[in-house]
Amino acid sequence: MAAFNKISSTYKPVAEYYAGKSLFITGGTGFLGKVLIEKLLYSCKDIDKIYILVRNKNNIEVNKRMNQMLNNPLFTRLKQNKADCLTKLIPIVGDITERNLGMTPADERLLIEKVSVVFHSAATVQFNDRLPEAVRVNVEGTKNIIDFCHKLKNIDMLVHISTVYANCDRKIIEEIVYPPPVDFTELNTSIQTVSCDEKTTTNILGNKPNTYTFTKAIAESLIEKEHGKIPTVIIRPSIVGPIKNDPYPGWLDNWFGGTSLFWYTSIGLLRILPGSADGVVDIIPVDYVCNLMIVAAAKCQSSKLLHVYNSCTSECNPVTMNELTKLVLQEKNNKYFAYPKVHFTTSKNMMMLLSFVLETIPAYVGDVWLWITGRKMRLVKLHSIMNNHREKLEYFTSNYWQARCNNTKSLIVSLSDADRKTFCCDSTDINWKEYIQTYLVGIRKYLLRSSD
């Protein structure tokens, strides 16, 4: 951003807002949640406590899950430089889908007295979850969080993490809450009285492509309707990519979003994508999303209005599918096939034909060569996995949106130079060539555990 407003002499630094405060975080063991926790502990050193809601998952008790999380390389900087801050992180056994969040009465009383800022990022992000499950987690879970916030004696701010694709039935997405696809009460009645088979679910979803975007849209409207006098912020990221800046550029811990497609492109396996070469891809680094969450909470706490911030690049710093795939292919990698190139088509028939000719046949030929040379055959299996990922993302590679970011721009302009540097969330400063390099290095280092 070229110009910045003059900062007032009464300006309060972001970290100062959090001094002495206790925070409550849901979804803290997830991708975005871990980055948020690390950043808060490292850059807001005077935080009192961070309470993190954790389920006993897969018969793994909470303390063990916390140890597993803190053993992640993401927390190395914190352990080396500010290890004492880790004592501020306190797990609370619970579940957003349960009454009173599934907490013990003692834990609930503690949080009611102590917590003043709530970050709600827990959600099911699977596109193909059954509708009742998606509603239970993304909608009823959000309702439970709102009810909990109304109990807090010192509630100062609620930050709800949504997604820009909650509004994917609109080509231009403003920083406002749109009318819900259905009323929450009507939806509950529907899923309780009808069988949610595929046909029924499709009818209920309407213009939404999947249960994830559908339920996130309803959750937004629920926040708008029931936040009351609680200062509230909705953060809407687009496709969330690995860390760009700190603590470790390239860090990521999952194959979600476009990560798998980037990797298959980089090794020459992916040769065809549904969509247009000129279509804009909206990717935002995870540290930018978390920094925006932290900043928005600090700067909006005095307002009872609901604030919405899109954390996106499609308007501020757009990059096309063609540009992105070319950048991926420029990177040196152990490609399985020579002369890789990605083609784009909006025709399903052409998609099937090109995939068979350019991907399936070479995968079989490649596996034969691997077998002849005494190596493990894996290309056909990889192609099958890749095809599954591509089909799941087809709606998002075939459609394009422009997410407005005027509120986000204004928020960034209001920050001091020091806060803009510490809590970087200005998407205009992303150099796509450098970020794609970082992205692929991160995949090799953190997902494939490669030492090169």
Short mmCIF file of C-alpha atoms in Angstrom, two decimals:
data_model
loop_
_atom_site.label_atom_id
_atom_site.label_comp_id
_atom_site.label_asym_id
_atom_site.label_seq_id
_atom_site.Cartn_x
_atom_site.Cartn_y
_atom_site.Cartn_z
CA MET A 1 0.00 0.00 0.00
CA ALA A 2 1.49 3.27 -1.12
CA ALA A 3 0.24 5.68 1.52
CA PHE A 4 -0.47 5.47 5.23
CA ASN A 5 -2.37 7.76 7.56
CA LYS A 6 -0.49 9.65 10.21
CA ILE A 7 -0.63 7.69 13.46
CA SER A 8 -2.18 9.47 16.44
CA SER A 9 -0.05 10.23 19.49
CA THR A 10 -2.58 8.22 21.51
CA TYR A 11 -2.05 5.13 19.34
CA LYS A 12 -2.10 1.90 21.33
CA PRO A 13 0.19 -0.86 20.02
CA VAL A 14 -1.50 -4.16 19.20
CA ALA A 15 0.51 -6.16 21.74
CA GLU A 16 -0.42 -3.68 24.46
CA TYR A 17 -4.12 -4.45 23.93
CA TYR A 18 -3.49 -8.07 24.93
CA ALA A 19 -1.45 -7.24 28.05
CA GLY A 20 -3.02 -8.85 31.11
CA LYS A 21 -5.83 -10.43 29.12
CA SER A 22 -6.85 -14.09 29.08
CA LEU A 23 -7.89 -15.59 25.75
CA PHE A 24 -10.04 -18.57 24.79
CA ILE A 25 -9.34 -20.35 21.49
CA THR A 26 -11.26 -23.09 19.71
CA GLY A 27 -9.63 -25.02 16.89
CA GLY A 28 -6.25 -24.35 18.47
CA THR A 29 -4.77 -27.70 17.44
CA GLY A 30 -5.61 -27.09 13.77
CA PHE A 31 -3.42 -25.55 11.06
CA LEU A 32 -4.54 -21.97 11.56
CA GLY A 33 -4.97 -22.35 15.31
CA LYS A 34 -1.39 -23.45 15.91
CA VAL A 35 -0.01 -20.47 13.98
CA LEU A 36 -2.31 -18.12 15.91
CA ILE A 37 -1.20 -19.48 19.29
CA GLU A 38 2.51 -19.34 18.42
CA LYS A 39 2.21 -15.75 17.22
CA LEU A 40 0.21 -14.57 20.23
CA LEU A 41 2.66 -16.10 22.70
CA TYR A 42 5.70 -14.82 20.85
CA SER A 43 4.63 -11.29 19.91
CA CYS A 44 2.20 -10.45 22.73
CA LYS A 45 4.44 -11.35 25.65
CA ASP A 46 2.24 -9.85 28.37
CA ILE A 47 -0.80 -12.02 27.69
CA ASP A 48 -2.03 -13.55 30.94
CA LYS A 49 -3.34 -16.93 29.79
CA ILE A 50 -4.45 -18.69 26.61
CA TYR A 51 -7.09 -21.31 27.28
CA ILE A 52 -7.45 -23.75 24.39
CA LEU A 53 -10.48 -26.01 24.01
CA VAL A 54 -9.27 -29.53 23.20
CA ARG A 55 -11.23 -32.73 22.62
CA ASN A 56 -10.17 -36.17 23.73
CA LYS A 57 -9.72 -37.32 20.14
CA ASN A 58 -9.15 -40.89 18.95
CA ASN A 59 -8.74 -42.00 22.58
CA ILE A 60 -5.75 -39.67 22.95
CA GLU A 61 -6.05 -37.69 26.17
CA VAL A 62 -5.76 -33.91 26.13
CA ASN A 63 -2.31 -33.51 27.71
CA LYS A 64 -0.84 -35.94 25.21
CA ARG A 65 -2.46 -34.04 22.34
CA MET A 66 -0.99 -30.80 23.69
CA ASN A 67 2.48 -32.34 23.89
CA GLN A 68 2.14 -33.59 20.33
CA MET A 69 1.17 -30.11 19.20
CA LEU A 70 4.03 -28.37 21.00
CA ASN A 71 6.53 -30.87 19.56
CA ASN A 72 5.70 -29.52 16.11
CA PRO A 73 8.63 -27.64 14.50
CA LEU A 74 6.40 -24.54 14.41
CA PHE A 75 7.00 -24.01 18.14
CA THR A 76 10.80 -24.29 18.00
CA ARG A 77 11.32 -20.51 18.00
CA LEU A 78 9.12 -20.13 21.05
CA LYS A 79 10.91 -22.92 22.93
CA GLN A 80 14.34 -21.50 22.14
CA ASN A 81 13.64 -17.85 22.89
CA LYS A 82 10.58 -17.58 25.13
CA ALA A 83 10.02 -21.01 26.65
CA ASP A 84 8.44 -19.51 29.77
CA CYS A 85 5.52 -18.30 27.64
CA LEU A 86 4.44 -21.89 27.07
CA THR A 87 3.26 -22.05 30.69
CA LYS A 88 0.54 -19.56 29.72
CA LEU A 89 -1.07 -22.15 27.42
CA ILE A 90 -3.73 -24.11 29.31
CA PRO A 91 -5.82 -26.92 27.75
CA ILE A 92 -9.50 -27.13 28.61
CA VAL A 93 -11.23 -30.44 27.90
CA GLY A 94 -14.37 -29.82 25.87
CA ASP A 95 -16.25 -29.92 22.59
CA ILE A 96 -18.02 -27.05 20.80
CA THR A 97 -20.89 -29.33 19.80
CA GLU A 98 -21.85 -30.13 23.38
CA ARG A 99 -23.91 -28.19 25.92
CA ASN A 100 -21.72 -25.70 27.83
CA LEU A 101 -18.99 -26.69 25.34
CA GLY A 102 -18.61 -30.00 27.16
CA MET A 103 -16.57 -28.36 29.93
CA THR A 104 -16.61 -29.26 33.59
CA PRO A 105 -18.51 -26.79 35.81
CA ALA A 106 -15.19 -25.77 37.40
CA ASP A 107 -13.58 -24.99 34.03
CA GLU A 108 -16.65 -23.08 32.91
CA ARG A 109 -16.62 -20.93 36.06
CA LEU A 110 -12.90 -20.25 35.58
CA LEU A 111 -13.36 -19.05 32.00
CA ILE A 112 -16.42 -16.95 32.85
CA GLU A 113 -14.30 -15.04 35.36
CA LYS A 114 -11.06 -14.82 33.36
CA VAL A 115 -11.63 -14.71 29.58
CA SER A 116 -12.08 -11.45 27.70
CA VAL A 117 -11.15 -12.35 24.09
CA VAL A 118 -12.46 -15.38 22.17
CA PHE A 119 -11.08 -16.71 18.88
CA HIS A 120 -13.44 -19.26 17.33
CA SER A 121 -11.74 -21.20 14.54
CA ALA A 122 -12.98 -24.74 15.21
CA ALA A 123 -14.87 -26.17 12.23
CA THR A 124 -15.20 -29.17 10.01
CA VAL A 125 -13.55 -28.20 6.72
CA GLN A 126 -14.34 -31.37 4.79
CA PHE A 127 -16.33 -30.51 1.67
CA ASN A 128 -18.19 -33.83 1.62
CA ASP A 129 -19.24 -34.13 5.26
CA ARG A 130 -22.84 -35.26 5.69
CA LEU A 131 -25.13 -32.28 6.22
CA PRO A 132 -26.16 -33.16 9.81
CA GLU A 133 -22.50 -33.42 10.85
CA ALA A 134 -21.54 -30.14 9.14
CA VAL A 135 -24.50 -28.39 10.77
CA ARG A 136 -23.65 -29.87 14.17
CA VAL A 137 -20.07 -28.56 14.10
CA ASN A 138 -20.16 -25.40 11.99
CA VAL A 139 -23.58 -24.03 12.93
CA GLU A 140 -24.61 -25.49 16.28
CA GLY A 141 -20.99 -25.25 17.46
CA THR A 142 -20.96 -21.55 16.58
CA LYS A 143 -24.28 -21.05 18.39
CA ASN A 144 -22.77 -22.68 21.49
CA ILE A 145 -19.77 -20.35 21.31
CA ILE A 146 -22.02 -17.27 21.09
CA ASP A 147 -24.04 -18.46 24.07
CA PHE A 148 -20.82 -19.04 26.00
CA CYS A 149 -19.53 -15.54 25.15
CA HIS A 150 -22.70 -14.00 26.57
CA LYS A 151 -21.85 -15.63 29.92
CA LEU A 152 -18.36 -14.11 30.12
CA LYS A 153 -18.17 -11.32 32.67
CA ASN A 154 -15.41 -9.41 30.91
CA ILE A 155 -16.03 -10.22 27.24
CA ASP A 156 -14.17 -7.70 25.11
CA MET A 157 -14.11 -9.32 21.67
CA LEU A 158 -15.31 -12.35 19.71
CA VAL A 159 -13.39 -13.23 16.54
CA HIS A 160 -15.10 -15.78 14.29
CA ILE A 161 -13.17 -17.45 11.48
CA SER A 162 -15.28 -18.01 8.41
CA THR A 163 -14.27 -18.37 4.75
CA VAL A 164 -14.74 -16.12 1.76
CA TYR A 165 -16.27 -19.15 0.01
CA ALA A 166 -19.22 -19.07 2.37
CA ASN A 167 -20.47 -16.62 -0.25
CA CYS A 168 -19.27 -18.46 -3.36
CA ASP A 169 -22.68 -18.07 -5.02
CA ARG A 170 -21.70 -14.41 -5.56
CA LYS A 171 -18.97 -13.33 -7.96
CA ILE A 172 -18.12 -10.16 -6.02
CA ILE A 173 -17.87 -10.70 -2.28
CA GLU A 174 -18.13 -7.57 -0.16
CA GLU A 175 -17.13 -7.32 3.49
CA ILE A 176 -20.69 -7.68 4.73
CA VAL A 177 -22.81 -10.54 6.03
CA TYR A 178 -25.19 -11.76 3.35
CA PRO A 179 -28.64 -13.27 3.96
CA PRO A 180 -28.35 -16.97 4.86
CA PRO A 181 -29.30 -19.65 2.31
CA VAL A 182 -31.87 -20.95 4.83
CA ASP A 183 -32.97 -20.01 8.33
CA PHE A 184 -31.14 -21.95 11.05
CA THR A 185 -34.38 -23.06 12.74
CA GLU A 186 -35.88 -24.23 9.43
CA LEU A 187 -32.68 -26.09 8.62
CA ASN A 188 -32.73 -27.92 11.95
CA THR A 189 -36.32 -28.95 11.32
CA SER A 190 -35.45 -30.17 7.83
CA ILE A 191 -32.52 -32.36 8.80
CA GLN A 192 -34.48 -33.86 11.69
CA THR A 193 -37.55 -34.74 9.62
CA VAL A 194 -36.04 -35.91 6.32
CA SER A 195 -33.32 -38.36 5.40
CA CYS A 196 -30.26 -36.41 4.30
CA ASP A 197 -29.38 -38.55 1.31
CA GLU A 198 -27.41 -37.08 -1.58
CA LYS A 199 -30.47 -35.88 -3.51
CA THR A 200 -32.12 -34.27 -0.48
CA THR A 201 -28.86 -32.62 0.56
CA THR A 202 -28.36 -31.19 -2.95
CA ASN A 203 -31.86 -29.69 -2.84
CA ILE A 204 -31.21 -28.13 0.56
CA LEU A 205 -27.81 -26.72 -0.46
CA GLY A 206 -29.31 -24.78 -3.36
CA ASN A 207 -26.56 -22.69 -4.99
CA LYS A 208 -23.87 -23.79 -2.54
CA PRO A 209 -21.47 -26.47 -3.87
CA ASN A 210 -20.99 -28.40 -0.63
CA THR A 211 -21.99 -28.67 3.02
CA TYR A 212 -18.90 -26.75 4.16
CA THR A 213 -19.67 -23.47 2.35
CA PHE A 214 -23.38 -23.88 3.11
CA THR A 215 -22.95 -24.22 6.87
CA LYS A 216 -20.29 -21.50 7.09
CA ALA A 217 -22.74 -19.07 5.45
CA ILE A 218 -25.41 -19.93 8.02
CA ALA A 219 -22.87 -19.55 10.84
CA GLU A 220 -22.07 -16.01 9.65
CA SER A 221 -25.74 -15.03 9.75
CA LEU A 222 -26.04 -16.57 13.20
CA ILE A 223 -23.12 -14.45 14.42
CA GLU A 224 -24.76 -11.32 12.99
CA LYS A 225 -28.12 -12.14 14.55
CA GLU A 226 -26.99 -13.16 18.03
CA HIS A 227 -23.72 -11.39 18.91
CA GLY A 228 -25.77 -8.65 20.57
CA LYS A 229 -23.57 -6.09 22.33
CA ILE A 230 -20.43 -8.20 22.12
CA PRO A 231 -17.83 -6.52 19.88
CA THR A 232 -17.46 -9.06 17.09
CA VAL A 233 -15.25 -9.62 14.06
CA ILE A 234 -15.64 -12.08 11.20
CA ILE A 235 -12.42 -12.95 9.36
CA ARG A 236 -12.87 -14.51 5.93
CA PRO A 237 -9.72 -16.07 4.46
CA SER A 238 -9.60 -17.50 0.94
CA ILE A 239 -7.40 -20.55 0.20
CA VAL A 240 -4.96 -20.64 3.12
CA GLY A 241 -1.36 -21.43 2.19
CA PRO A 242 1.82 -21.99 4.22
CA ILE A 243 3.60 -19.36 6.30
CA LYS A 244 5.23 -16.60 4.29
CA ASN A 245 7.27 -14.78 6.92
CA ASP A 246 7.59 -16.04 10.48
CA PRO A 247 8.39 -18.06 12.39
CA TYR A 248 9.33 -20.45 9.55
CA PRO A 249 8.61 -19.62 5.90
CA GLY A 250 6.94 -22.54 4.16
CA TRP A 251 5.65 -24.23 7.32
CA LEU A 252 2.42 -26.19 6.86
CA ASP A 253 1.00 -29.39 8.29
CA ASN A 254 -1.60 -30.64 5.81
CA TRP A 255 -2.38 -31.27 2.13
CA PHE A 256 -5.57 -29.18 2.16
CA GLY A 257 -6.47 -26.43 -0.30
CA GLY A 258 -4.31 -26.30 -3.39
CA THR A 259 -1.24 -27.86 -1.75
CA SER A 260 -1.68 -31.30 -3.29
CA LEU A 261 -2.32 -29.87 -6.77
CA PHE A 262 0.76 -27.65 -6.51
CA TRP A 263 2.88 -30.66 -5.65
CA TYR A 264 1.51 -32.88 -8.42
CA THR A 265 2.12 -30.03 -10.86
CA SER A 266 5.68 -29.55 -9.65
CA ILE A 267 6.60 -33.22 -10.26
CA GLY A 268 5.03 -33.21 -13.72
CA LEU A 269 2.16 -35.56 -12.88
CA LEU A 270 -0.66 -33.03 -13.20
CA ARG A 271 -1.05 -31.84 -16.80
CA ILE A 272 -4.66 -30.70 -17.03
CA LEU A 273 -6.88 -28.51 -14.83
CA PRO A 274 -10.58 -27.68 -15.13
CA GLY A 275 -10.98 -23.94 -15.58
CA SER A 276 -9.56 -21.00 -17.48
CA ALA A 277 -5.89 -20.06 -17.72
CA ASP A 278 -6.88 -16.45 -16.96
CA GLY A 279 -8.91 -17.36 -13.88
CA VAL A 280 -7.67 -15.75 -10.67
CA VAL A 281 -6.49 -17.99 -7.84
CA ASP A 282 -6.98 -16.51 -4.38
CA ILE A 283 -4.31 -17.74 -1.94
CA ILE A 284 -3.38 -16.11 1.36
CA PRO A 285 -0.50 -17.13 3.68
CA VAL A 286 -1.65 -18.52 7.01
CA ASP A 287 0.46 -16.04 8.99
CA TYR A 288 -1.31 -13.16 7.22
CA VAL A 289 -4.68 -14.56 8.29
CA CYS A 290 -3.59 -14.97 11.92
CA ASN A 291 -2.02 -11.52 12.04
CA LEU A 292 -5.26 -10.01 10.72
CA MET A 293 -7.19 -11.86 13.43
CA ILE A 294 -4.90 -10.49 16.12
CA VAL A 295 -4.96 -6.94 14.77
CA ALA A 296 -8.72 -6.85 14.16
CA ALA A 297 -9.47 -7.93 17.72
CA ALA A 298 -7.20 -5.23 19.11
CA LYS A 299 -8.53 -2.42 16.95
CA CYS A 300 -12.28 -3.13 16.92
CA GLN A 301 -12.93 -3.81 20.60
CA SER A 302 -14.46 -0.38 21.25
CA SER A 303 -17.23 -0.87 18.67
CA LYS A 304 -20.42 -2.85 19.23
CA LEU A 305 -20.85 -3.19 15.46
CA LEU A 306 -20.05 -6.37 13.58
CA HIS A 307 -16.89 -5.97 11.47
CA VAL A 308 -16.10 -8.21 8.50
CA TYR A 309 -12.61 -8.52 6.99
CA ASN A 310 -11.78 -10.49 3.85
CA SER A 311 -8.26 -11.92 4.02
CA CYS A 312 -7.71 -12.43 0.31
CA THR A 313 -5.58 -11.54 -2.72
CA SER A 314 -8.01 -11.63 -5.66
CA GLU A 315 -8.58 -7.85 -5.57
CA CYS A 316 -5.39 -6.55 -3.95
CA ASN A 317 -2.74 -8.79 -5.54
CA PRO A 318 -4.29 -11.12 -8.13
CA VAL A 319 -2.46 -14.03 -9.76
CA THR A 320 -3.92 -16.21 -12.53
CA MET A 321 -3.95 -20.00 -12.74
CA ASN A 322 -1.63 -19.85 -15.75
CA GLU A 323 0.85 -17.58 -13.96
CA LEU A 324 0.77 -19.75 -10.87
CA THR A 325 1.33 -23.07 -12.66
CA LYS A 326 4.19 -21.56 -14.67
CA LEU A 327 5.85 -20.41 -11.44
CA VAL A 328 5.42 -23.90 -9.98
CA LEU A 329 6.98 -25.53 -13.04
CA GLN A 330 9.95 -23.13 -12.99
CA GLU A 331 11.07 -24.56 -9.68
CA LYS A 332 13.69 -27.28 -9.71
CA ASN A 333 12.15 -30.53 -8.58
CA ASN A 334 12.45 -34.26 -9.13
CA LYS A 335 9.97 -34.37 -12.00
CA TYR A 336 8.70 -37.77 -13.10
CA PHE A 337 8.06 -36.64 -16.68
CA ALA A 338 10.03 -34.41 -19.03
CA TYR A 339 8.68 -31.14 -20.43
CA PRO A 340 5.77 -30.69 -18.01
CA LYS A 341 3.06 -28.24 -18.97
CA VAL A 342 -0.42 -27.60 -17.59
CA HIS A 343 -3.38 -27.25 -19.94
CA PHE A 344 -6.74 -25.72 -19.01
CA THR A 345 -10.21 -26.57 -20.26
CA THR A 346 -13.80 -25.80 -19.35
CA SER A 347 -15.09 -28.87 -21.22
CA LYS A 348 -15.68 -32.03 -19.18
CA ASN A 349 -15.25 -34.25 -22.25
CA MET A 350 -11.97 -32.56 -23.18
CA MET A 351 -10.89 -32.83 -19.57
CA MET A 352 -11.40 -36.61 -19.61
CA LEU A 353 -9.65 -37.02 -22.96
CA LEU A 354 -6.61 -34.89 -22.09
CA SER A 355 -6.30 -36.49 -18.67
CA PHE A 356 -6.26 -39.95 -20.24
CA VAL A 357 -3.72 -39.02 -22.93
CA LEU A 358 -1.44 -36.70 -20.94
CA GLU A 359 -1.65 -38.26 -17.47
CA THR A 360 -3.10 -41.77 -17.30
CA ILE A 361 -1.13 -43.34 -20.16
CA PRO A 362 2.20 -41.78 -19.06
CA ALA A 363 1.53 -42.97 -15.48
CA TYR A 364 1.14 -46.58 -16.66
CA VAL A 365 4.18 -46.31 -18.92
CA GLY A 366 6.16 -44.79 -16.06
CA ASP A 367 5.19 -47.60 -13.70
CA VAL A 368 6.31 -50.18 -16.25
CA TRP A 369 9.67 -48.42 -16.45
CA LEU A 370 9.95 -48.35 -12.64
CA TRP A 371 9.17 -52.09 -12.55
CA ILE A 372 11.76 -52.86 -15.22
CA THR A 373 14.42 -50.90 -13.33
CA GLY A 374 13.60 -52.68 -10.06
CA ARG A 375 11.89 -49.76 -8.35
CA LYS A 376 8.50 -49.54 -6.67
CA MET A 377 5.60 -48.77 -9.00
CA ARG A 378 3.70 -45.75 -7.67
CA LEU A 379 2.66 -43.42 -10.51
CA VAL A 380 -0.75 -44.96 -11.26
CA LYS A 381 -1.62 -44.85 -7.56
CA LEU A 382 -0.43 -41.24 -7.32
CA HIS A 383 -2.49 -40.35 -10.38
CA SER A 384 -5.60 -41.84 -8.79
CA ILE A 385 -5.06 -39.84 -5.59
CA MET A 386 -4.35 -36.69 -7.60
CA ASN A 387 -7.51 -37.16 -9.66
CA ASN A 388 -9.56 -37.45 -6.48
CA HIS A 389 -8.10 -34.20 -5.13
CA ARG A 390 -8.67 -32.44 -8.44
CA GLU A 391 -12.32 -33.52 -8.56
CA LYS A 392 -12.92 -32.21 -5.03
CA LEU A 393 -11.46 -28.83 -6.01
CA GLU A 394 -13.04 -28.62 -9.47
CA TYR A 395 -15.71 -26.13 -8.41
CA PHE A 396 -13.02 -23.78 -7.08
CA THR A 397 -10.67 -24.09 -10.08
CA SER A 398 -13.57 -23.62 -12.51
CA ASN A 399 -15.07 -20.52 -10.87
CA TYR A 400 -13.53 -17.20 -9.94
CA TRP A 401 -14.41 -14.51 -7.44
CA GLN A 402 -13.30 -11.05 -6.48
CA ALA A 403 -13.22 -10.54 -2.74
CA ARG A 404 -13.31 -6.87 -1.78
CA CYS A 405 -10.89 -5.87 0.97
CA ASN A 406 -11.66 -2.21 1.73
CA ASN A 407 -12.13 -2.87 5.45
CA THR A 408 -8.89 -4.81 5.59
CA LYS A 409 -7.04 -2.03 3.75
CA SER A 410 -8.39 0.59 6.17
CA LEU A 411 -7.37 -1.50 9.16
CA ILE A 412 -3.82 -1.91 7.84
CA VAL A 413 -3.55 1.81 7.10
CA SER A 414 -4.48 2.57 10.72
CA LEU A 415 -1.51 0.60 12.09
CA SER A 416 1.85 1.99 13.12
CA ASP A 417 4.94 1.03 11.12
CA ALA A 418 6.04 -1.28 13.94
CA ASP A 419 2.70 -3.10 14.08
CA ARG A 420 2.52 -3.41 10.29
CA LYS A 421 5.90 -5.14 10.44
CA THR A 422 5.20 -7.35 13.46
CA PHE A 423 1.68 -8.31 12.39
CA CYS A 424 2.07 -8.31 8.62
CA CYS A 425 -1.25 -8.87 6.85
CA ASP A 426 -0.95 -6.65 3.76
CA SER A 427 -1.43 -9.01 0.81
CA THR A 428 -0.09 -6.43 -1.66
CA ASP A 429 3.45 -7.20 -0.51
CA ILE A 430 3.33 -10.87 -1.59
CA ASN A 431 5.84 -11.61 -4.34
CA TRP A 432 4.27 -14.65 -6.01
CA LYS A 433 7.49 -16.07 -7.43
CA GLU A 434 9.15 -15.98 -4.00
CA TYR A 435 6.06 -17.32 -2.26
CA ILE A 436 5.71 -20.29 -4.63
CA GLN A 437 9.38 -21.11 -4.01
CA THR A 438 8.67 -21.00 -0.27
CA TYR A 439 5.51 -23.08 -0.75
CA LEU A 440 7.29 -25.94 -2.53
CA VAL A 441 10.22 -25.92 -0.10
CA GLY A 442 7.67 -26.15 2.72
CA ILE A 443 5.97 -29.16 1.15
CA ARG A 444 9.28 -30.98 0.80
CA LYS A 445 10.48 -30.09 4.29
CA TYR A 446 7.37 -30.34 6.44
CA LEU A 447 5.08 -32.78 4.60
CA LEU A 448 7.49 -35.07 2.75
CA ARG A 449 10.22 -34.76 5.41
CA SER A 450 12.84 -34.37 2.69
CA SER A 451 16.27 -33.14 3.74
CA ASP A 452 17.21 -31.61 0.37
#
